[in-house]
CSV table of C-alpha atoms in Angstrom, one decimal:
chain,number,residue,atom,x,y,z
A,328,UNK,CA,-81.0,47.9,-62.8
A,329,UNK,CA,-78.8,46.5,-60.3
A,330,UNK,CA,-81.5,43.6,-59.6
A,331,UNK,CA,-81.3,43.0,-63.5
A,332,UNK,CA,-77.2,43.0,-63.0
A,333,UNK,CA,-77.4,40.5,-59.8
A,334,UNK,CA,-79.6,37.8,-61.9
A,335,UNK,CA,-77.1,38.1,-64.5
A,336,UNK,CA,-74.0,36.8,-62.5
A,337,UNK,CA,-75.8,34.6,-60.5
A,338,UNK,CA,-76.7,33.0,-63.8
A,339,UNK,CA,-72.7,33.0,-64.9
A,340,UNK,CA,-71.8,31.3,-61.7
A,341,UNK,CA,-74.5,28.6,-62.2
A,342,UNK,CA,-73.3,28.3,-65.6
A,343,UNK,CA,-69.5,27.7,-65.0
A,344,UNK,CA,-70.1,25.8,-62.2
A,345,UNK,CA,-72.0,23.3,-64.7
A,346,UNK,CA,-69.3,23.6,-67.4
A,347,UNK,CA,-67.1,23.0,-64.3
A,348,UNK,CA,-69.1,19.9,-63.1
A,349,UNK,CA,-69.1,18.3,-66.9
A,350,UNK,CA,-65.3,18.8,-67.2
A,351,UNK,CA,-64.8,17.8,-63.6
A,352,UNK,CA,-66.5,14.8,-64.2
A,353,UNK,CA,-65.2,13.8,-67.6
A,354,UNK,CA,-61.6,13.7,-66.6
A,355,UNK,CA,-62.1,12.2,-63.0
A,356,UNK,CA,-60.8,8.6,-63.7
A,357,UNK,CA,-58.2,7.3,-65.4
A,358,UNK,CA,-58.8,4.6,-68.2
A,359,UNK,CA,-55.9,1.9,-67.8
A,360,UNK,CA,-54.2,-0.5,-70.4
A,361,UNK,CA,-51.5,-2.6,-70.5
A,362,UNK,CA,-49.6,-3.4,-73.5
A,363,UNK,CA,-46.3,-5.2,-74.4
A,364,UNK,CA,-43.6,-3.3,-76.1
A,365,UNK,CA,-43.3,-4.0,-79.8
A,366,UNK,CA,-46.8,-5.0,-81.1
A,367,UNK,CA,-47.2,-5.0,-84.7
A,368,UNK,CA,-48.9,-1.8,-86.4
A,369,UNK,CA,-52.5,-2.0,-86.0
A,370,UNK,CA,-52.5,-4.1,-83.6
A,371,UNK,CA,-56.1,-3.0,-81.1
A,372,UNK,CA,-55.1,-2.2,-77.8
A,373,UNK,CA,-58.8,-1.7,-76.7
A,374,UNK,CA,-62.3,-1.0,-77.9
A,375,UNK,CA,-62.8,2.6,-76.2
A,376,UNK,CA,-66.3,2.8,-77.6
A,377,UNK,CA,-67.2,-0.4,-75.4
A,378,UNK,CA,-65.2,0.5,-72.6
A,379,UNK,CA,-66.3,3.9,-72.0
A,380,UNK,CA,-69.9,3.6,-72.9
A,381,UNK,CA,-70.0,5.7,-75.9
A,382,UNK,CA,-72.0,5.5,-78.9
A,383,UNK,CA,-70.0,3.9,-81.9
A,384,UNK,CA,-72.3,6.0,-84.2
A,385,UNK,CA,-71.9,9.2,-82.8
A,386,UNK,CA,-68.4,9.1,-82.5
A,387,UNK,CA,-67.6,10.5,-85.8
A,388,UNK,CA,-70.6,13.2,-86.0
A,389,UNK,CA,-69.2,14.3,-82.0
A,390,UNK,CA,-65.5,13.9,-83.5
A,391,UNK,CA,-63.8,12.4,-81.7
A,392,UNK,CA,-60.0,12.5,-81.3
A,393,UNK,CA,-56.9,11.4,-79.4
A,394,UNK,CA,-54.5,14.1,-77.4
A,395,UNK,CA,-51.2,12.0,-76.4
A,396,UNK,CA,-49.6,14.0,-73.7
A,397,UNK,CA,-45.8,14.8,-74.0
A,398,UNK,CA,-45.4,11.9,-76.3
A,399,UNK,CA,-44.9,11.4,-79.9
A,400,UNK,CA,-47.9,9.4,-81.6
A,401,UNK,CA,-47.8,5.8,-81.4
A,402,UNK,CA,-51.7,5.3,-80.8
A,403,UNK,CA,-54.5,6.6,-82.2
A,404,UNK,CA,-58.2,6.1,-82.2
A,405,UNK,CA,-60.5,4.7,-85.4
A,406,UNK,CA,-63.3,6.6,-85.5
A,407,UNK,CA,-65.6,4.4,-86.8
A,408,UNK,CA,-65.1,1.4,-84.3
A,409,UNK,CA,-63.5,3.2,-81.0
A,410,UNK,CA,-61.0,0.7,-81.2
A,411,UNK,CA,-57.2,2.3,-79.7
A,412,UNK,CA,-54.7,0.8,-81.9
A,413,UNK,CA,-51.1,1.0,-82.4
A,414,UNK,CA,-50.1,3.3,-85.4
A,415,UNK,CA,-46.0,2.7,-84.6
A,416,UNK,CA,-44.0,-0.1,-83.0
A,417,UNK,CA,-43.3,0.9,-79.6
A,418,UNK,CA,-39.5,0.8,-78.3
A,419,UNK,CA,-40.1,0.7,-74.0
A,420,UNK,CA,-36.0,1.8,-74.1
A,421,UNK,CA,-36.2,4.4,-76.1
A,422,UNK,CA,-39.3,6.1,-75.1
A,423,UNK,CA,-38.8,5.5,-71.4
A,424,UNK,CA,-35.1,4.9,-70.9
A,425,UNK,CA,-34.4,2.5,-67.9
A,426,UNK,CA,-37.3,3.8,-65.8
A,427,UNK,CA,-39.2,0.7,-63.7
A,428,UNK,CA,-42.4,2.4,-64.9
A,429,UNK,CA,-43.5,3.4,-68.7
A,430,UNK,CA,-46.9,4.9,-69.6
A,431,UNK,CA,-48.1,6.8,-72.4
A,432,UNK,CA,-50.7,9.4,-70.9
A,433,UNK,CA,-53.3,10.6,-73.3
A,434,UNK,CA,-56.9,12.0,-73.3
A,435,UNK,CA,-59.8,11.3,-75.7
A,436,UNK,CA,-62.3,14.2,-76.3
A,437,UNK,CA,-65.4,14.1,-77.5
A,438,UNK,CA,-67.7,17.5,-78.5
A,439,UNK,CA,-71.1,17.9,-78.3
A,440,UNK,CA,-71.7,17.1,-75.5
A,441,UNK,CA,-67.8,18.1,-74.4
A,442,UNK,CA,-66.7,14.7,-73.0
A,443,UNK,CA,-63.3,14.3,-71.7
A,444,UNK,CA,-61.7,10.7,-70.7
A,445,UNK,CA,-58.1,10.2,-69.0
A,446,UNK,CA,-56.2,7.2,-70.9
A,447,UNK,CA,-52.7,5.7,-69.8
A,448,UNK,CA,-51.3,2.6,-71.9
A,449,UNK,CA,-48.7,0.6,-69.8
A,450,UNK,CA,-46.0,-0.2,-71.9
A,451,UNK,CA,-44.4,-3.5,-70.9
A,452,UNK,CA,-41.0,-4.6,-71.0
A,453,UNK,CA,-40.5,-7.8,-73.3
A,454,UNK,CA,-37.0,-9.4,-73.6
A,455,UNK,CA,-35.7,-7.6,-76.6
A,456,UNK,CA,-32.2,-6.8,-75.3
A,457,UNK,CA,-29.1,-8.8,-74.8
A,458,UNK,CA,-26.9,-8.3,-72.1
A,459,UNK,CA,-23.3,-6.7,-73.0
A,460,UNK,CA,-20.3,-5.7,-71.6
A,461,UNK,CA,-18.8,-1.6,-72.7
A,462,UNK,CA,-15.8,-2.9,-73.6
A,463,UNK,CA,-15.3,-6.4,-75.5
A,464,UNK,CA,-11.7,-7.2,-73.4
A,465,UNK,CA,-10.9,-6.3,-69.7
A,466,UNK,CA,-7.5,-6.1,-69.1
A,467,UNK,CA,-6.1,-7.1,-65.8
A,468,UNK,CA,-2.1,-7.7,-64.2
A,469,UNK,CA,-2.1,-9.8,-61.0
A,470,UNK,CA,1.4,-10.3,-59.6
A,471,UNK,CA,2.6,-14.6,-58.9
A,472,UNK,CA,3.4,-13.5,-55.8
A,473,UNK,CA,-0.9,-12.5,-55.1
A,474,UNK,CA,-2.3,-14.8,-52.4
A,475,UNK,CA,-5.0,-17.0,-53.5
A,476,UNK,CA,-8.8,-15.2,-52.6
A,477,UNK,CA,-7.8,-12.2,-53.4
A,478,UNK,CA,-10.7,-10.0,-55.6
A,479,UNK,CA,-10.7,-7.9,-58.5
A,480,UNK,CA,-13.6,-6.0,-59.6
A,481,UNK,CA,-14.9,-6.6,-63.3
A,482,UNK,CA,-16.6,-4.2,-65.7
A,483,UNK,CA,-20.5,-4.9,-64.9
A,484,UNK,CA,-22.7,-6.0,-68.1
A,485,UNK,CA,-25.7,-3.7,-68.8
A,486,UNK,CA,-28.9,-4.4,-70.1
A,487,UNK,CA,-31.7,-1.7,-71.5
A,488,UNK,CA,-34.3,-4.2,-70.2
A,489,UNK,CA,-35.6,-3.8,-66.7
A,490,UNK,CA,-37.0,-6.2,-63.9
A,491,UNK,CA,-36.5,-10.2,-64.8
A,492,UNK,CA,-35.0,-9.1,-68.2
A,493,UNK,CA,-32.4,-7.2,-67.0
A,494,UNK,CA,-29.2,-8.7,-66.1
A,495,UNK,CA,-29.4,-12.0,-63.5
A,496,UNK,CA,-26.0,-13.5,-62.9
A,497,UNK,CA,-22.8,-14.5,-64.7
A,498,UNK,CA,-20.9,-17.1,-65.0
A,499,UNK,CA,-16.7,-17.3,-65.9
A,500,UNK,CA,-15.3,-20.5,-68.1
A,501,UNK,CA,-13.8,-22.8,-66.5
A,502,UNK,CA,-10.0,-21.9,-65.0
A,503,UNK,CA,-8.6,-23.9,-62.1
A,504,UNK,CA,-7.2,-20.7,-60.5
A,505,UNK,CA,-10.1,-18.3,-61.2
A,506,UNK,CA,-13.7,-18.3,-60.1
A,507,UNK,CA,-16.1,-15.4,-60.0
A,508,UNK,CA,-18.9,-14.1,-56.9
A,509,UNK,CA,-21.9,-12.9,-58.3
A,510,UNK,CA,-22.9,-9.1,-56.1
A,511,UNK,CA,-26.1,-7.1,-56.1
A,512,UNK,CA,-25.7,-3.2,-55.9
A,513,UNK,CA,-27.5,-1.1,-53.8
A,514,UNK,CA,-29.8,-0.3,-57.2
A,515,UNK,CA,-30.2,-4.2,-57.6
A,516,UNK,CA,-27.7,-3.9,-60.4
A,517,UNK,CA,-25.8,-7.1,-60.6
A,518,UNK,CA,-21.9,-7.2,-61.1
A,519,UNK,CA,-19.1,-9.6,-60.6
A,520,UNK,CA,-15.8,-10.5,-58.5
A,521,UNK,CA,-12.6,-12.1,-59.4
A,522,UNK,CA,-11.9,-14.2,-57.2
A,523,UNK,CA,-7.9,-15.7,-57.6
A,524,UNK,CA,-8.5,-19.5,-55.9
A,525,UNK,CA,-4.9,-20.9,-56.5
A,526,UNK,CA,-1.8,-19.0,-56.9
A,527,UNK,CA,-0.4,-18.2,-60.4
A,528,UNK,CA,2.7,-18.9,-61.7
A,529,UNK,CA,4.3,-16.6,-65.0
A,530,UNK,CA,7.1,-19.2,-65.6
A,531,UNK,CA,4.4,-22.1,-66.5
A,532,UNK,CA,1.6,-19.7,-67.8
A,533,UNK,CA,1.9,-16.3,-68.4
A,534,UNK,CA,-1.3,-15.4,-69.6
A,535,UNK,CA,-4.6,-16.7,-68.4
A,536,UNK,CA,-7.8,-16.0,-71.4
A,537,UNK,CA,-11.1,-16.1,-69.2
A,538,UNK,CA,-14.5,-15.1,-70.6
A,539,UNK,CA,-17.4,-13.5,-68.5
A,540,UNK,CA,-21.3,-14.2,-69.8
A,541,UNK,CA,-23.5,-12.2,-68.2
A,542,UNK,CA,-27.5,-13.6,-68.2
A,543,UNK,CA,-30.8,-12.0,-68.1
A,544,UNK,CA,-33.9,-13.8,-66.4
A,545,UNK,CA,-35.8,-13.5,-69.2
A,546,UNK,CA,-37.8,-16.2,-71.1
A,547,UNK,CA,-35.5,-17.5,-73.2
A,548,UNK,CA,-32.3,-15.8,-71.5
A,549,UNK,CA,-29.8,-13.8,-73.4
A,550,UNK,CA,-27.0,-13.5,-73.1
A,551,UNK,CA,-23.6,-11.7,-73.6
A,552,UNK,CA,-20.0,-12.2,-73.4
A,553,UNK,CA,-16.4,-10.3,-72.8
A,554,UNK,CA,-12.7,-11.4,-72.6
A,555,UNK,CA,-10.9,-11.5,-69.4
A,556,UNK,CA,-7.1,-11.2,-69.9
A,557,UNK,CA,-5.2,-11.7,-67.1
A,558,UNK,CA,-1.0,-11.0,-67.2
A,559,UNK,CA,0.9,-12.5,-64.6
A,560,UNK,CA,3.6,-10.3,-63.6
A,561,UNK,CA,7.0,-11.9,-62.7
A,562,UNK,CA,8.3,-11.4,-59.1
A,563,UNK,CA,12.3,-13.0,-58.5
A,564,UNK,CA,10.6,-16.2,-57.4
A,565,UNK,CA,13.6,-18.4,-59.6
A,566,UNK,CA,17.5,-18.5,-58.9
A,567,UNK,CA,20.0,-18.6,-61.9
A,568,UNK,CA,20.8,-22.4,-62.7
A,569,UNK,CA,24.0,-23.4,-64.8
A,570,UNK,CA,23.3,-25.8,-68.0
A,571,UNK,CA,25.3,-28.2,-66.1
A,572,UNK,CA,25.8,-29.2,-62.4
A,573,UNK,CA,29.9,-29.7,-62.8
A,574,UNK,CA,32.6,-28.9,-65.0
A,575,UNK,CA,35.4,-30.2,-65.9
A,576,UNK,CA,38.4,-28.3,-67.7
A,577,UNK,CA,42.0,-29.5,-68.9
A,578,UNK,CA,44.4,-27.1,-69.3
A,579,UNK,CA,48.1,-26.9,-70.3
A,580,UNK,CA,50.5,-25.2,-67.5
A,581,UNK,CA,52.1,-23.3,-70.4
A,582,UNK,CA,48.6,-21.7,-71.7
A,583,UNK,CA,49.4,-18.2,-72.4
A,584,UNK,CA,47.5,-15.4,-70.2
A,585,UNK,CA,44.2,-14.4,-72.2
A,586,UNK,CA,43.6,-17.9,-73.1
A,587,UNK,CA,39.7,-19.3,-72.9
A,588,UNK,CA,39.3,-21.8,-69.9
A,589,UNK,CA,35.6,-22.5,-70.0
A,590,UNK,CA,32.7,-20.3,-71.0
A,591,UNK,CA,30.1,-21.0,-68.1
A,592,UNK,CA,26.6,-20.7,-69.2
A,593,UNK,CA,23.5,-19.7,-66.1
A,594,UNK,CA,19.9,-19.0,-67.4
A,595,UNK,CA,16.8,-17.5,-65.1
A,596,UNK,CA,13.5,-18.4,-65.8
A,597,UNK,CA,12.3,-14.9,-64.3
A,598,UNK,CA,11.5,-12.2,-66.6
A,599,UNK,CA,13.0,-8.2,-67.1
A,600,UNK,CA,15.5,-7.3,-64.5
A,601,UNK,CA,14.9,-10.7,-62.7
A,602,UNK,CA,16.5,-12.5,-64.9
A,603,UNK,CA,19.5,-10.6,-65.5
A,604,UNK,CA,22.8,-12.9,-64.4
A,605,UNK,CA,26.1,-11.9,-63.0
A,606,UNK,CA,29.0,-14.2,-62.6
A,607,UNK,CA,31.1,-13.9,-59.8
A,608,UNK,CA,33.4,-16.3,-57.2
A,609,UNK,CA,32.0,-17.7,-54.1
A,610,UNK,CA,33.4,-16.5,-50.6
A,611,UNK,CA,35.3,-20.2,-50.6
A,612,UNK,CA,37.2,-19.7,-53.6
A,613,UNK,CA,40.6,-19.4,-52.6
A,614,UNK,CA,42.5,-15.8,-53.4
A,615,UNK,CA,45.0,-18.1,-55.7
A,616,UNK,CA,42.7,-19.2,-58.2
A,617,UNK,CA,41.5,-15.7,-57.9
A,618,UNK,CA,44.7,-14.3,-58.8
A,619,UNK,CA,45.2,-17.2,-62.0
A,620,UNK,CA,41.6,-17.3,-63.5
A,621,UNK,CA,39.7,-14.3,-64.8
A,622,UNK,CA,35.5,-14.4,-64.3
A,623,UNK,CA,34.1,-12.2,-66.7
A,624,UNK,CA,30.8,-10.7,-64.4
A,625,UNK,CA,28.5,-10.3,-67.5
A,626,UNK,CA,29.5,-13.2,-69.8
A,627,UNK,CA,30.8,-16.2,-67.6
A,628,UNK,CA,34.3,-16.5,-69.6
A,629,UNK,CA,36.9,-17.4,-67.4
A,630,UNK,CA,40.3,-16.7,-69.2
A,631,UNK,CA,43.7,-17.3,-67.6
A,632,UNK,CA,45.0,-14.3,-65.6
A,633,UNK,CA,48.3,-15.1,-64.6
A,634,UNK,CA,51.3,-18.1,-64.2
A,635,UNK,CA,49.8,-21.5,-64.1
């Protein structure tokens, strides 16, 4: 009895250790494509049924079918030729994101004999995406008084594409106190500098309207753009000048006290608080016009204060 028991084992081991071996063997090596994103709908990826030595006849009677592994279906396997084709445009983005690498991972069984083959399809990138910028305008206030080569940082362009058809360089419309310097990040993401080349100066141009393009490397390029609005703010870089260099009043001895003598009129080409004017008497005016003529601080009037 416990001979009988012994033979029976021995032949269960033998028996999943040739299950084992079939399996084993079946799934071993991995069956590789390549593919670029966005083929048209049943468009043949491969002939399996050539590929992996299998017997186009059989292949229905043996039913054969397609297990995609942690992906939704966008291949599938004809029956009746072998051929892998595409049941679904594939998006690279959306299925894979930004990663370097995209594969969708599959198996195709076979029964009768159980056969079991490893597929992956390499999804390649094609140049389906434009560079663009997350905001259409960046917004940026550099004082007059900023010395030229100093930097400001810009909002980098992004790009779902990856490798040559991500973003390459940029380039900034033409500005004679403006240039840009192309950087690479530690990722190999590519952004850009602002580089201020000649000073600026609010009283003859106030706002400066730039735009950034950022490039792929792709085959054609795309491309995309974004605003760069630079406001100069105003530093006290202008002293108050009269309307005219001299005056020259007549006035009667007799005019009574309160009269008008001369309005005075001083404009600043600063802005805000810079440009505010006040009127007042130089150290070398003597203390007896002083005492006669009036200077209104805020308005320039200077009326007659006492005897003439």
């Amino acid at each position: 009895m416990g001979s009988d028991l012994t033979m029976q084992s021995r032949k269960r081991y033998v028996a999943l250790v040739i299950l084992f071996f079939f399996v084993n063997h079946g799934t071993s090596s991995v069956t590789h494509y390549s593919i670029p994103e966005e083929m048209k709908e049943g468009s043949v990826v491969a002939n399996l049924a050539s590929d992996l030595s299998l017997d186009v006849k059989t292949l229905s009677q043996r039913k054969m079918r397609l297990d995609l592994i942690a992906n939704k279906k966008h291949v599938d396997v004809n029956k009746e030729t072998g051929e892998l084709y595409v049941v679904e445009k594939i998006d690279r983005e959306y299925i894979c994101n930004t990663k370097s690498s995209c594969y969708l991972k599959m198996e195709v069984i076979l029964e009768n004999p159980l056969r079991i083959f490893n597929i992956e399809v390499e999804i390649l990138d094609i140049n389906d995406n434009a560079p663009h910028f997350r905001r259409d305008a960046i917004h940026l206030d550099i004082s007059e008084a900023t010395p030229a080569g100093e930097r400001f940082s810009l909002s980098n362009a992004v790009d779902p594409d990856v490798g040559s058809n991500s973003v390459k360089t940029y380039h900034l419309s033409e500005s004679e106190h403006f240039t840009i310097e192309v950087q690479t990040g530690r990722d190999g993401s590519k952004f850009a500098d602002l580089i201020l080349k000649k000073a600026l100066d609010r009283e003859q141009q106030a706002v400066h309207n730039l735009i950034l393009t950022a490039v792929d490397g792709g085959t054609p390029a795309r491309s995309g753009t974004a605003s760069v609005i630079v406001h100069v703010l105003d530093t006290n870089d202008n002293a108050p000048t009269f309307d005219k260099p001299m005056y020259n009043v007549q006035i009667t001895e007799n005019s009574p006290i309160g009269s008008v003598v001369i309005h005075l009129n001083a404009t600043d080409l600063d802005e805000g608080s810079n440009s505010d004017v006040t009127y007042s008497y130089s150290l070398y005016t003597s203390e007896k016009t002083q005492e006669t003529f009036h200077l209104n601080p805020s308005t320039g009037e200077i009326t007659v204060k006492g005897m003439l």
